[in-house]
């Protein structure tokens, strides 16, 4: 008889959403890391090459994308610290997960909104 | 169940993902403050960045950052591949590809940092 794995259906509770966002932001940051290494390597090609590519990545479109990058990086970092506290700080209590996730998301929203103001200003400039 | 996704991978990876994660929060925080809040305002240019990257201390720091970021990123990619790719041939191919990408980025990035020297003037 063929054994079928159990069908697991996840409820969209805050802890699961937080985990999903951690994966998605992580994959986005991997793509960013690849691009970042490529872009910054132009500094080894001399002043002209670096200034040219820097002009591209400092155009309005990229400043808006930078706000999205900030959101990904702040969330990934802050939520990562929450997960570590979950493991070591004896916070793995079901009752405590939702408020912590909501706390992390609010904190990130505040940091990202504050940090995105100069980026959006530059984009509109 | 036959395939357990990332459920069977090592304890070291799990632990070091946390250690490198905390280190990256600190390194990235410093990197961000240094790049966005120090020095004169305005667009980033060669003459603002190059003298900094030419200093050995900064090179060592950026190398550490590169190694930890690549490790953390590629271990994360491995987790995702292990969890979602159930076909072992595909999994091996994707893991091999992620290793190639990681090694290429490591060599490319490290060479950029190590061999860099500031060309002033013009």
mmCIF file of C-alpha atoms in Angstrom:
data_model
loop_
_atom_site.group_PDB
_atom_site.id
_atom_site.type_symbol
_atom_site.label_atom_id
_atom_site.label_comp_id
_atom_site.label_asym_id
_atom_site.label_seq_id
_atom_site.Cartn_x
_atom_site.Cartn_y
_atom_site.Cartn_z
ATOM 1 C CA UNK A 1 0.000 0.000 0.000
ATOM 2 C CA UNK A 2 1.272 3.383 -0.888
ATOM 3 C CA UNK A 3 1.805 5.679 2.041
ATOM 4 C CA UNK A 4 0.627 9.190 1.489
ATOM 5 C CA UNK A 5 2.130 12.028 3.485
ATOM 6 C CA UNK A 6 -0.430 13.780 5.642
ATOM 7 C CA UNK A 7 -2.028 16.782 4.017
ATOM 8 C CA UNK A 8 -0.966 19.711 6.078
ATOM 9 C CA UNK A 9 -2.995 22.867 5.844
ATOM 10 C CA UNK A 10 -1.704 25.850 7.680
ATOM 11 C CA UNK A 11 -3.933 28.390 9.239
ATOM 12 C CA UNK A 12 -2.811 31.926 8.431
ATOM 13 C CA UNK A 13 -1.920 32.797 11.995
ATOM 14 C CA UNK A 14 0.672 35.531 12.735
ATOM 15 C CA UNK A 15 3.519 33.095 13.468
ATOM 16 C CA UNK A 16 3.066 31.394 10.095
ATOM 17 C CA UNK A 17 2.834 34.690 8.214
ATOM 18 C CA UNK A 18 6.010 35.853 9.983
ATOM 19 C CA UNK A 19 7.825 32.656 8.912
ATOM 20 C CA UNK A 20 6.580 32.996 5.319
ATOM 21 C CA UNK A 21 7.743 36.626 5.131
ATOM 22 C CA UNK A 22 11.124 35.570 6.560
ATOM 23 C CA UNK A 23 11.586 33.113 3.661
ATOM 24 C CA UNK A 24 10.360 35.516 0.989
ATOM 25 C CA UNK A 25 12.467 38.421 2.280
ATOM 26 C CA UNK A 26 15.440 36.045 2.595
ATOM 27 C CA UNK A 27 15.204 34.957 -1.038
ATOM 28 C CA UNK A 28 14.809 38.586 -2.129
ATOM 29 C CA UNK A 29 17.922 39.512 -0.138
ATOM 30 C CA UNK A 30 19.918 36.709 -1.819
ATOM 31 C CA UNK A 31 19.070 38.249 -5.197
ATOM 32 C CA UNK A 32 20.037 41.674 -3.841
ATOM 33 C CA UNK A 33 23.357 40.322 -2.525
ATOM 34 C CA UNK A 34 24.237 38.968 -5.983
ATOM 35 C CA UNK A 35 23.390 42.316 -7.609
ATOM 36 C CA UNK A 36 25.214 44.275 -4.899
ATOM 37 C CA UNK A 37 28.468 42.319 -5.336
ATOM 38 C CA UNK A 38 28.216 42.846 -9.109
ATOM 39 C CA UNK A 39 27.490 46.589 -8.841
ATOM 40 C CA UNK A 40 30.165 47.332 -6.229
ATOM 41 C CA UNK A 41 32.800 45.370 -8.169
ATOM 42 C CA UNK A 42 32.753 48.270 -10.675
ATOM 43 C CA UNK A 43 34.870 50.191 -8.178
ATOM 44 C CA UNK A 44 37.779 47.962 -9.209
ATOM 45 C CA UNK A 45 37.283 49.081 -12.836
ATOM 46 C CA UNK A 46 38.107 52.677 -12.028
ATOM 47 C CA UNK A 47 36.471 56.027 -11.388
ATOM 48 C CA UNK A 48 34.477 56.267 -14.621
ATOM 49 C CA UNK A 49 32.977 52.764 -14.485
ATOM 50 C CA UNK A 50 31.975 53.195 -10.836
ATOM 51 C CA UNK A 51 30.479 56.664 -11.261
ATOM 52 C CA UNK A 52 28.491 55.478 -14.286
ATOM 53 C CA UNK A 53 26.914 52.498 -12.522
ATOM 54 C CA UNK A 54 26.345 54.584 -9.390
ATOM 55 C CA UNK A 55 24.386 57.077 -11.509
ATOM 56 C CA UNK A 56 22.168 54.188 -12.645
ATOM 57 C CA UNK A 57 21.483 52.821 -9.157
ATOM 58 C CA UNK A 58 20.829 56.326 -7.814
ATOM 59 C CA UNK A 59 18.057 57.066 -10.297
ATOM 60 C CA UNK A 60 14.467 57.649 -8.990
ATOM 61 C CA UNK A 61 13.302 54.103 -9.777
ATOM 62 C CA UNK A 62 16.164 52.601 -7.784
ATOM 63 C CA UNK A 63 15.499 54.918 -4.826
ATOM 64 C CA UNK A 64 11.960 53.517 -4.658
ATOM 65 C CA UNK A 65 13.344 49.978 -4.918
ATOM 66 C CA UNK A 66 15.722 50.926 -2.092
ATOM 67 C CA UNK A 67 12.713 51.517 0.165
ATOM 68 C CA UNK A 68 11.557 47.955 -0.605
ATOM 69 C CA UNK A 69 15.088 46.717 0.145
ATOM 70 C CA UNK A 70 15.007 48.538 3.478
ATOM 71 C CA UNK A 71 11.687 46.868 4.287
ATOM 72 C CA UNK A 72 13.067 43.410 3.434
ATOM 73 C CA UNK A 73 16.287 43.869 5.380
ATOM 74 C CA UNK A 74 14.685 45.427 8.485
ATOM 75 C CA UNK A 75 11.998 42.754 8.625
ATOM 76 C CA UNK A 76 14.421 39.882 8.042
ATOM 77 C CA UNK A 77 16.779 41.173 10.734
ATOM 78 C CA UNK A 78 14.207 42.077 13.385
ATOM 79 C CA UNK A 79 12.152 38.937 12.845
ATOM 80 C CA UNK A 80 15.359 36.876 12.887
ATOM 81 C CA UNK A 81 16.187 38.298 16.314
ATOM 82 C CA UNK A 82 12.641 37.473 17.450
ATOM 83 C CA UNK A 83 13.090 33.860 16.341
ATOM 84 C CA UNK A 84 16.362 33.617 18.279
ATOM 85 C CA UNK A 85 14.627 34.964 21.383
ATOM 86 C CA UNK A 86 11.911 32.396 20.747
ATOM 87 C CA UNK A 87 14.521 29.637 20.943
ATOM 88 C CA UNK A 88 16.697 30.875 23.758
ATOM 89 C CA UNK A 89 14.535 33.281 25.712
ATOM 90 C CA UNK A 90 11.850 30.729 26.611
ATOM 91 C CA UNK A 91 9.357 32.695 24.553
ATOM 92 C CA UNK A 92 8.087 29.674 22.626
ATOM 93 C CA UNK A 93 4.745 29.951 24.334
ATOM 94 C CA UNK A 94 1.802 29.858 21.934
ATOM 95 C CA UNK A 95 0.062 32.635 23.826
ATOM 96 C CA UNK A 96 3.033 34.934 23.417
ATOM 97 C CA UNK A 97 3.710 34.404 19.712
ATOM 98 C CA UNK A 98 1.003 36.593 18.185
ATOM 99 C CA UNK A 99 1.724 39.706 20.275
ATOM 100 C CA UNK A 100 5.465 39.360 19.535
ATOM 101 C CA UNK A 101 4.852 38.992 15.803
ATOM 102 C CA UNK A 102 2.550 42.004 15.790
ATOM 103 C CA UNK A 103 5.155 43.895 17.831
ATOM 104 C CA UNK A 104 7.884 43.016 15.316
ATOM 105 C CA UNK A 105 5.698 44.071 12.397
ATOM 106 C CA UNK A 106 4.804 47.412 14.032
ATOM 107 C CA UNK A 107 8.441 48.117 14.924
ATOM 108 C CA UNK A 108 9.477 47.342 11.335
ATOM 109 C CA UNK A 109 6.721 49.569 9.948
ATOM 110 C CA UNK A 110 7.996 52.486 12.073
ATOM 111 C CA UNK A 111 11.679 51.944 11.100
ATOM 112 C CA UNK A 112 10.864 51.459 7.405
ATOM 113 C CA UNK A 113 8.570 54.501 7.207
ATOM 114 C CA UNK A 114 11.190 56.680 8.910
ATOM 115 C CA UNK A 115 13.993 55.318 6.730
ATOM 116 C CA UNK A 116 12.005 55.501 3.500
ATOM 117 C CA UNK A 117 11.300 59.260 3.801
ATOM 118 C CA UNK A 118 14.777 60.338 2.584
ATOM 119 C CA UNK A 119 14.683 57.637 -0.129
ATOM 120 C CA UNK A 120 11.295 58.792 -1.442
ATOM 121 C CA UNK A 121 12.464 62.417 -1.280
ATOM 122 C CA UNK A 122 15.455 61.456 -3.439
ATOM 123 C CA UNK A 123 13.164 59.578 -5.838
ATOM 124 C CA UNK A 124 10.905 62.612 -6.249
ATOM 125 C CA UNK A 125 13.827 65.021 -6.517
ATOM 126 C CA UNK B 1 7.567 9.886 5.465
ATOM 127 C CA UNK B 2 10.286 9.381 2.929
ATOM 128 C CA UNK B 3 11.519 12.912 2.567
ATOM 129 C CA UNK B 4 11.802 15.244 5.489
ATOM 130 C CA UNK B 5 12.815 18.478 3.773
ATOM 131 C CA UNK B 6 15.203 20.418 5.971
ATOM 132 C CA UNK B 7 14.147 18.302 8.953
ATOM 133 C CA UNK B 8 17.259 16.133 8.745
ATOM 134 C CA UNK B 9 19.981 18.727 8.190
ATOM 135 C CA UNK B 10 22.635 19.439 10.732
ATOM 136 C CA UNK B 11 22.615 21.138 14.057
ATOM 137 C CA UNK B 12 25.685 23.181 13.176
ATOM 138 C CA UNK B 13 23.968 24.848 10.218
ATOM 139 C CA UNK B 14 21.009 25.676 12.410
ATOM 140 C CA UNK B 15 23.192 27.120 15.162
ATOM 141 C CA UNK B 16 25.553 29.018 12.877
ATOM 142 C CA UNK B 17 22.623 30.478 10.934
ATOM 143 C CA UNK B 18 21.664 32.184 14.187
ATOM 144 C CA UNK B 19 25.227 33.266 15.055
ATOM 145 C CA UNK B 20 25.852 34.673 11.568
ATOM 146 C CA UNK B 21 22.393 36.260 11.626
ATOM 147 C CA UNK B 22 23.154 38.231 14.784
ATOM 148 C CA UNK B 23 26.589 39.181 13.430
ATOM 149 C CA UNK B 24 25.006 40.357 10.170
ATOM 150 C CA UNK B 25 22.503 42.565 12.013
ATOM 151 C CA UNK B 26 25.469 44.288 13.712
ATOM 152 C CA UNK B 27 27.673 44.432 10.584
ATOM 153 C CA UNK B 28 24.821 45.658 8.407
ATOM 154 C CA UNK B 29 23.809 48.273 10.980
ATOM 155 C CA UNK B 30 27.370 49.656 11.009
ATOM 156 C CA UNK B 31 27.610 49.419 7.199
ATOM 157 C CA UNK B 32 24.338 51.335 6.863
ATOM 158 C CA UNK B 33 25.284 54.091 9.331
ATOM 159 C CA UNK B 34 28.744 54.472 7.782
ATOM 160 C CA UNK B 35 27.417 54.728 4.236
ATOM 161 C CA UNK B 36 24.266 56.771 4.772
ATOM 162 C CA UNK B 37 25.056 58.960 7.769
ATOM 163 C CA UNK B 38 28.765 59.752 7.642
ATOM 164 C CA UNK B 39 30.591 61.850 5.087
ATOM 165 C CA UNK B 40 29.121 64.623 2.990
ATOM 166 C CA UNK B 41 25.572 64.323 1.668
ATOM 167 C CA UNK B 42 24.823 63.921 -2.025
ATOM 168 C CA UNK B 43 25.273 61.157 -4.588
ATOM 169 C CA UNK B 44 27.728 58.336 -3.945
ATOM 170 C CA UNK B 45 30.846 58.734 -6.079
ATOM 171 C CA UNK B 46 34.205 57.001 -6.541
ATOM 172 C CA UNK B 47 36.043 59.688 -4.578
ATOM 173 C CA UNK B 48 33.778 59.235 -1.554
ATOM 174 C CA UNK B 49 33.917 55.431 -1.464
ATOM 175 C CA UNK B 50 37.368 54.515 -2.807
ATOM 176 C CA UNK B 51 39.602 55.989 -0.034
ATOM 177 C CA UNK B 52 37.550 54.086 2.548
ATOM 178 C CA UNK B 53 37.720 50.777 0.672
ATOM 179 C CA UNK B 54 41.490 51.200 0.282
ATOM 180 C CA UNK B 55 42.112 50.923 4.037
ATOM 181 C CA UNK B 56 43.150 47.457 5.277
ATOM 182 C CA UNK B 57 40.868 47.546 8.327
ATOM 183 C CA UNK B 58 37.840 48.321 6.187
ATOM 184 C CA UNK B 59 38.886 45.575 3.743
ATOM 185 C CA UNK B 60 39.077 43.007 6.547
ATOM 186 C CA UNK B 61 35.684 44.100 7.824
ATOM 187 C CA UNK B 62 34.049 43.943 4.397
ATOM 188 C CA UNK B 63 35.585 40.499 3.792
ATOM 189 C CA UNK B 64 34.088 39.220 7.041
ATOM 190 C CA UNK B 65 30.772 40.745 5.997
ATOM 191 C CA UNK B 66 30.978 39.070 2.575
ATOM 192 C CA UNK B 67 31.809 35.628 3.966
ATOM 193 C CA UNK B 68 29.080 35.726 6.630
ATOM 194 C CA UNK B 69 26.445 37.128 4.247
ATOM 195 C CA UNK B 70 27.223 34.485 1.618
ATOM 196 C CA UNK B 71 27.178 31.675 4.177
ATOM 197 C CA UNK B 72 23.907 32.870 5.692
ATOM 198 C CA UNK B 73 22.295 33.444 2.277
ATOM 199 C CA UNK B 74 23.340 30.133 0.769
ATOM 200 C CA UNK B 75 22.387 28.164 3.873
ATOM 201 C CA UNK B 76 18.978 29.862 3.644
ATOM 202 C CA UNK B 77 18.686 28.891 -0.025
ATOM 203 C CA UNK B 78 19.627 25.316 0.905
ATOM 204 C CA UNK B 79 16.834 25.215 3.493
ATOM 205 C CA UNK B 80 14.311 26.394 0.932
ATOM 206 C CA UNK B 81 15.529 23.880 -1.693
ATOM 207 C CA UNK B 82 15.457 21.053 0.887
ATOM 208 C CA UNK B 83 11.926 21.943 1.895
ATOM 209 C CA UNK B 84 10.312 22.345 -1.506
ATOM 210 C CA UNK B 85 12.283 20.247 -4.013
ATOM 211 C CA UNK B 86 11.338 16.639 -3.368
ATOM 212 C CA UNK B 87 12.976 15.122 -6.457
ATOM 213 C CA UNK B 88 16.510 14.148 -5.457
ATOM 214 C CA UNK B 89 18.041 14.746 -8.912
ATOM 215 C CA UNK B 90 16.623 18.253 -9.090
ATOM 216 C CA UNK B 91 17.643 18.882 -5.506
ATOM 217 C CA UNK B 92 21.248 17.886 -6.219
ATOM 218 C CA UNK B 93 21.334 20.062 -9.338
ATOM 219 C CA UNK B 94 19.940 23.093 -7.519
ATOM 220 C CA UNK B 95 22.255 22.599 -4.539
ATOM 221 C CA UNK B 96 25.219 22.279 -6.909
ATOM 222 C CA UNK B 97 24.125 25.440 -8.683
ATOM 223 C CA UNK B 98 23.791 27.326 -5.402
ATOM 224 C CA UNK B 99 27.305 26.191 -4.440
ATOM 225 C CA UNK B 100 28.659 27.407 -7.777
ATOM 226 C CA UNK B 101 26.939 30.774 -7.404
ATOM 227 C CA UNK B 102 28.198 31.114 -3.819
ATOM 228 C CA UNK B 103 31.799 30.208 -4.735
ATOM 229 C CA UNK B 104 31.779 32.506 -7.768
ATOM 230 C CA UNK B 105 30.455 35.402 -5.664
ATOM 231 C CA UNK B 106 32.987 34.679 -2.919
ATOM 232 C CA UNK B 107 35.938 34.721 -5.324
ATOM 233 C CA UNK B 108 34.590 37.687 -7.294
ATOM 234 C CA UNK B 109 33.793 39.717 -4.170
ATOM 235 C CA UNK B 110 36.975 38.813 -2.304
ATOM 236 C CA UNK B 111 39.155 39.698 -5.304
ATOM 237 C CA UNK B 112 37.383 43.046 -5.641
ATOM 238 C CA UNK B 113 38.015 43.862 -1.984
ATOM 239 C CA UNK B 114 41.554 42.472 -1.647
ATOM 240 C CA UNK B 115 43.084 43.809 -4.860
ATOM 241 C CA UNK B 116 41.486 47.257 -4.618
ATOM 242 C CA UNK B 117 43.661 50.363 -4.517
ATOM 243 C CA UNK B 118 42.551 53.991 -4.669
ATOM 244 C CA UNK B 119 43.499 55.942 -7.808
ATOM 245 C CA UNK B 120 43.352 59.601 -6.739
ATOM 246 C CA UNK B 121 43.190 62.646 -8.944
ATOM 247 C CA UNK B 122 42.206 63.304 -12.571
#
